[in-house]
Amino acid sequence: MSSNKTLSAIVANKIENQIICGNWQVGSQIPPEQELMQTFDVSRITIREAIKTLVSRDVLEIRRGCGTFVSAVPGLSDDPLGLRFIASDDLNTYLFEARQILEPSVCRLAAQRGDAEELVLLKQLAEDIDELDAQLQGKKTTPEVIQAITAKDIAFHTFLCRMSKNPVFERMLPVIIKSVRASYSLLVPRLSNGPRVSIHGEIYKAVAAHDGDEAYRLMVAHLSNSRQGFDQKVKKERNAKGGKTELPQK
């Protein structure tokens, strides 16, 4: 029984990888049981246990009479940290500050603990981001490109948390995701008109080399660069609205 549970956990992780890499889109229906059994070469019981696990994590949702679908926000309940109750114009700034403190350490752990299969997926995400970033540099900014690069960036940072093998960091993903979404919605105009800032490929290389210190340094540099653009954009928008321009001190 215990070995079957272990196998179902492995299958659950593989199903998650399909979602993280974008092979199964948010809101889409996953393949039927028979196809999953053939894909992962396991029994129907194992597939059902894996799906049950992912439903409990809010990664998948079962719709009666329709089938099993990827959750709207995979792995996350709605505002689990109660952020909507924080009445502050500076919430996104505080979220970014939290990222700057946490993510470099997460990146170091990912470099130390990531396995070969995870590195393949991380590399693909980094390449996808660089390809989309090149479109921004080429003045091909469209709502579709913005949405795609935001989704891939979220997936990249989320996957690093998973690679850290620290379940506490994995459960703190709502903070990171909300911050990434806020920063990209503000930074896209700057990205399309300014110097290239994507260093996801370099971060991947450091993680793949299991160089925790270099991975840490690169993430610090990446977030510092993003924070500068984020702060500038926030101040500009507040000036335009005639509101306060002061940001929390760093």
C-alpha positions as a printed NumPy array, in Angstrom:
array([[  0.   ,   0.   ,   0.   ],
       [  2.809,   2.368,   0.922],
       [  4.616,   1.735,  -2.38 ],
       [  1.423,   2.524,  -4.284],
       [  1.113,   5.795,  -2.362],
       [  4.691,   6.627,  -3.271],
       [  3.962,   5.872,  -6.924],
       [  0.838,   8.025,  -6.869],
       [  2.905,  10.891,  -5.414],
       [  5.384,  10.548,  -8.287],
       [  2.543,  10.6  , -10.813],
       [  1.007,  13.626,  -9.069],
       [  4.31 ,  15.484,  -9.46 ],
       [  4.488,  14.569, -13.143],
       [  0.953,  15.837, -13.688],
       [  1.899,  19.09 , -11.94 ],
       [  4.887,  19.408, -14.262],
       [  2.549,  19.257, -17.265],
       [  0.631,  22.21 , -15.83 ],
       [  3.68 ,  24.234, -14.799],
       [  5.214,  23.912, -18.263],
       [  1.981,  24.996, -19.898],
       [  1.232,  21.682, -21.601],
       [ -2.08 ,  21.619, -19.749],
       [ -3.602,  25.086, -19.618],
       [ -5.399,  26.65 , -16.669],
       [ -9.088,  25.769, -16.864],
       [ -8.563,  22.987, -19.401],
       [ -9.765,  19.416, -18.989],
       [ -7.039,  16.872, -18.32 ],
       [ -6.831,  13.661, -20.397],
       [ -9.135,  10.757, -19.438],
       [ -8.008,   8.086, -16.988],
       [ -7.209,   5.527, -19.682],
       [ -4.872,   7.921, -21.466],
       [ -3.182,   8.888, -18.198],
       [ -2.681,   5.209, -17.358],
       [ -0.903,   4.698, -20.676],
       [  1.114,   7.913, -20.432],
       [  2.482,   7.172, -16.959],
       [  2.336,   3.361, -17.227],
       [  0.455,   2.91 , -13.958],
       [ -2.833,   1.429, -12.766],
       [ -6.202,   3.151, -12.604],
       [ -5.99 ,   3.149,  -8.792],
       [ -2.675,   5.03 ,  -8.913],
       [ -4.096,   7.629, -11.308],
       [ -7.116,   8.156,  -9.089],
       [ -4.944,   8.542,  -5.99 ],
       [ -2.733,  11.067,  -7.814],
       [ -5.77 ,  13.061,  -8.938],
       [ -7.215,  12.943,  -5.414],
       [ -3.934,  14.362,  -4.088],
       [ -3.934,  17.179,  -6.632],
       [ -7.572,  18.008,  -5.94 ],
       [ -6.711,  18.344,  -2.238],
       [ -3.943,  20.793,  -3.2  ],
       [ -6.32 ,  22.858,  -5.377],
       [ -4.248,  21.984,  -8.443],
       [ -7.139,  20.1  , -10.063],
       [-10.89 ,  20.345,  -9.633],
       [-13.558,  17.755, -10.397],
       [-16.7  ,  19.013, -12.132],
       [-19.539,  16.56 , -11.782],
       [-20.712,  15.236, -15.1  ],
       [-17.879,  16.98 , -16.954],
       [-14.537,  15.585, -15.786],
       [-11.344,  16.807, -14.117],
       [ -9.926,  20.245, -14.916],
       [ -6.868,  22.335, -14.072],
       [ -7.846,  24.798, -11.345],
       [ -8.166,  28.484, -12.198],
       [ -5.221,  29.218,  -9.875],
       [ -3.437,  25.863,  -9.552],
       [ -2.289,  25.013,  -6.05 ],
       [ -3.644,  28.16 ,  -4.465],
       [ -6.768,  28.877,  -2.508],
       [ -8.282,  32.331,  -2.833],
       [ -6.144,  34.809,  -0.847],
       [ -4.897,  32.308,   1.788],
       [ -2.862,  35.012,   3.549],
       [ -5.755,  37.446,   3.826],
       [ -3.952,  40.108,   1.784],
       [ -7.178,  41.79 ,   0.725],
       [ -7.652,  42.866,   4.352],
       [ -4.402,  44.852,   4.325],
       [ -5.583,  48.402,   3.63 ],
       [ -2.412,  49.884,   2.209],
       [ -1.524,  51.575,  -1.057],
       [  1.926,  50.099,  -0.549],
       [  0.848,  46.436,  -0.474],
       [  2.517,  45.596,  -3.792],
       [  5.702,  47.278,  -2.589],
       [  5.637,  45.205,   0.59 ],
       [  5.068,  42.078,  -1.483],
       [  8.076,  42.916,  -3.636],
       [ 10.125,  43.479,  -0.484],
       [  9.118,  40.006,   0.717],
       [ 10.27 ,  38.551,  -2.594],
       [ 13.647,  40.243,  -2.303],
       [ 14.167,  38.69 ,   1.109],
       [ 12.898,  35.189,   0.326],
       [ 13.567,  34.342,  -3.309],
       [ 17.372,  34.502,  -3.365],
       [ 17.447,  31.896,  -0.581],
       [ 14.852,  29.815,  -2.423],
       [ 17.044,  29.978,  -5.518],
       [ 20.073,  28.807,  -3.533],
       [ 18.119,  25.819,  -2.196],
       [ 16.883,  25.007,  -5.703],
       [ 20.501,  24.886,  -6.884],
       [ 21.409,  22.563,  -4.038],
       [ 18.382,  20.265,  -4.228],
       [ 17.033,  20.334,  -7.788],
       [ 17.126,  17.055,  -9.721],
       [ 17.779,  16.341, -13.393],
       [ 14.116,  16.118, -14.404],
       [ 13.333,  19.443, -12.738],
       [ 16.289,  21.112, -14.439],
       [ 14.942,  20.125, -17.861],
       [ 11.659,  21.834, -17.056],
       [ 13.344,  24.912, -15.574],
       [ 15.474,  25.275, -18.713],
       [ 12.372,  25.165, -20.919],
       [ 10.694,  27.873, -18.864],
       [ 13.801,  30.078, -19.062],
       [ 13.981,  29.633, -22.841],
       [ 10.284,  30.441, -23.22 ],
       [ 10.732,  33.651, -21.216],
       [ 13.754,  34.707, -23.271],
       [ 11.816,  34.116, -26.494],
       [  8.911,  36.245, -25.288],
       [ 11.295,  38.877, -23.959],
       [ 12.855,  39.107, -27.422],
       [  9.408,  39.919, -28.8  ],
       [  9.115,  42.76 , -26.295],
       [ 12.506,  44.093, -27.353],
       [ 11.363,  43.875, -30.966],
       [  8.417,  46.196, -30.256],
       [  5.94 ,  43.336, -30.627],
       [  4.176,  44.129, -27.381],
       [  0.612,  42.824, -27.503],
       [ -1.809,  41.838, -24.728],
       [ -1.163,  38.213, -25.665],
       [  2.621,  38.586, -25.293],
       [  2.227,  40.406, -21.981],
       [ -0.086,  37.688, -20.683],
       [  2.24 ,  34.941, -21.883],
       [  5.425,  36.385, -20.388],
       [  3.647,  37.049, -17.094],
       [  2.416,  33.451, -16.943],
       [  5.849,  32.032, -17.792],
       [  7.598,  34.274, -15.267],
       [  5.164,  33.172, -12.568],
       [  5.779,  29.536, -13.55 ],
       [  9.577,  30.016, -13.402],
       [  9.572,  31.515,  -9.912],
       [  6.953,  29.043,  -8.707],
       [  8.991,  26.11 ,  -9.974],
       [ 12.119,  27.337,  -8.179],
       [ 10.109,  27.218,  -4.95 ],
       [  9.149,  23.653,  -5.681],
       [ 12.766,  22.751,  -6.464],
       [ 13.796,  24.071,  -3.045],
       [ 12.032,  20.991,  -1.566],
       [ 10.834,  23.204,   1.278],
       [  7.043,  22.863,   1.653],
       [  6.813,  26.137,   3.589],
       [  8.193,  28.085,   0.631],
       [  5.814,  26.206,  -1.658],
       [  2.843,  27.351,   0.413],
       [  4.041,  30.963,   0.312],
       [  3.57 ,  31.086,  -3.459],
       [  0.502,  33.36 ,  -3.255],
       [  2.742,  36.209,  -2.095],
       [  5.247,  35.652,  -4.879],
       [  2.627,  35.262,  -7.602],
       [  0.705,  38.381,  -6.607],
       [  3.941,  40.362,  -6.568],
       [  5.057,  39.038,  -9.964],
       [  1.712,  39.941, -11.507],
       [  1.83 ,  43.45 , -10.06 ],
       [  5.427,  44.047, -11.1  ],
       [  4.946,  42.826, -14.665],
       [  1.784,  44.859, -15.235],
       [  3.793,  47.917, -14.259],
       [  7.074,  46.981, -15.916],
       [  6.04 ,  45.769, -19.372],
       [  6.173,  49.267, -20.957],
       [  9.663,  49.721, -19.529],
       [ 10.754,  46.276, -20.681],
       [  9.67 ,  46.935, -24.244],
       [ 11.454,  50.283, -24.451],
       [ 14.497,  49.758, -22.274],
       [ 17.535,  47.48 , -21.968],
       [ 17.15 ,  43.734, -21.739],
       [ 16.626,  42.721, -18.125],
       [ 15.737,  39.035, -18.345],
       [ 18.4  ,  36.902, -16.706],
       [ 16.337,  33.764, -16.311],
       [ 18.752,  31.843, -18.533],
       [ 21.681,  32.797, -16.306],
       [ 19.739,  31.818, -13.209],
       [ 18.964,  28.453, -14.79 ],
       [ 22.66 ,  27.871, -15.576],
       [ 23.674,  28.573, -11.979],
       [ 20.96 ,  26.267, -10.643],
       [ 21.921,  23.548, -13.146],
       [ 25.56 ,  23.858, -12.038],
       [ 24.385,  23.468,  -8.42 ],
       [ 26.132,  26.76 ,  -7.64 ],
       [ 23.963,  28.039,  -4.808],
       [ 25.963,  31.207,  -4.197],
       [ 25.828,  32.275,  -7.846],
       [ 22.126,  31.445,  -8.054],
       [ 21.561,  33.588,  -4.963],
       [ 23.574,  36.492,  -6.424],
       [ 21.764,  36.399,  -9.751],
       [ 18.341,  36.375,  -8.119],
       [ 19.332,  39.342,  -5.948],
       [ 20.436,  41.233,  -9.078],
       [ 17.304,  40.238, -11.002],
       [ 14.921,  41.373,  -8.279],
       [ 16.903,  44.544,  -7.587],
       [ 16.653,  45.544, -11.243],
       [ 12.937,  44.753, -11.312],
       [ 12.393,  46.671,  -8.067],
       [ 13.996,  49.819,  -9.5  ],
       [ 11.652,  49.81 , -12.47 ],
       [  8.717,  48.948, -10.22 ],
       [  9.386,  51.888,  -7.869],
       [  9.886,  54.343, -10.741],
       [  6.617,  53.309, -12.353],
       [  4.684,  53.517,  -9.077],
       [  5.989,  57.032,  -8.385],
       [  5.134,  58.147, -11.916],
       [  1.577,  56.825, -11.666],
       [  1.068,  58.408,  -8.251],
       [  2.342,  61.731,  -9.564],
       [ -0.154,  61.555, -12.412],
       [ -2.98 ,  60.908,  -9.955],
       [ -1.826,  63.607,  -7.551],
       [ -1.387,  61.129,  -4.716],
       [  1.503,  60.475,  -2.377],
       [  4.804,  59.654,  -4.042],
       [  6.767,  58.427,  -1.036],
       [  7.432,  54.704,  -0.945],
       [  8.358,  52.621,   2.109],
       [ 12.043,  53.008,   2.908],
       [ 14.284,  50.167,   1.748]])
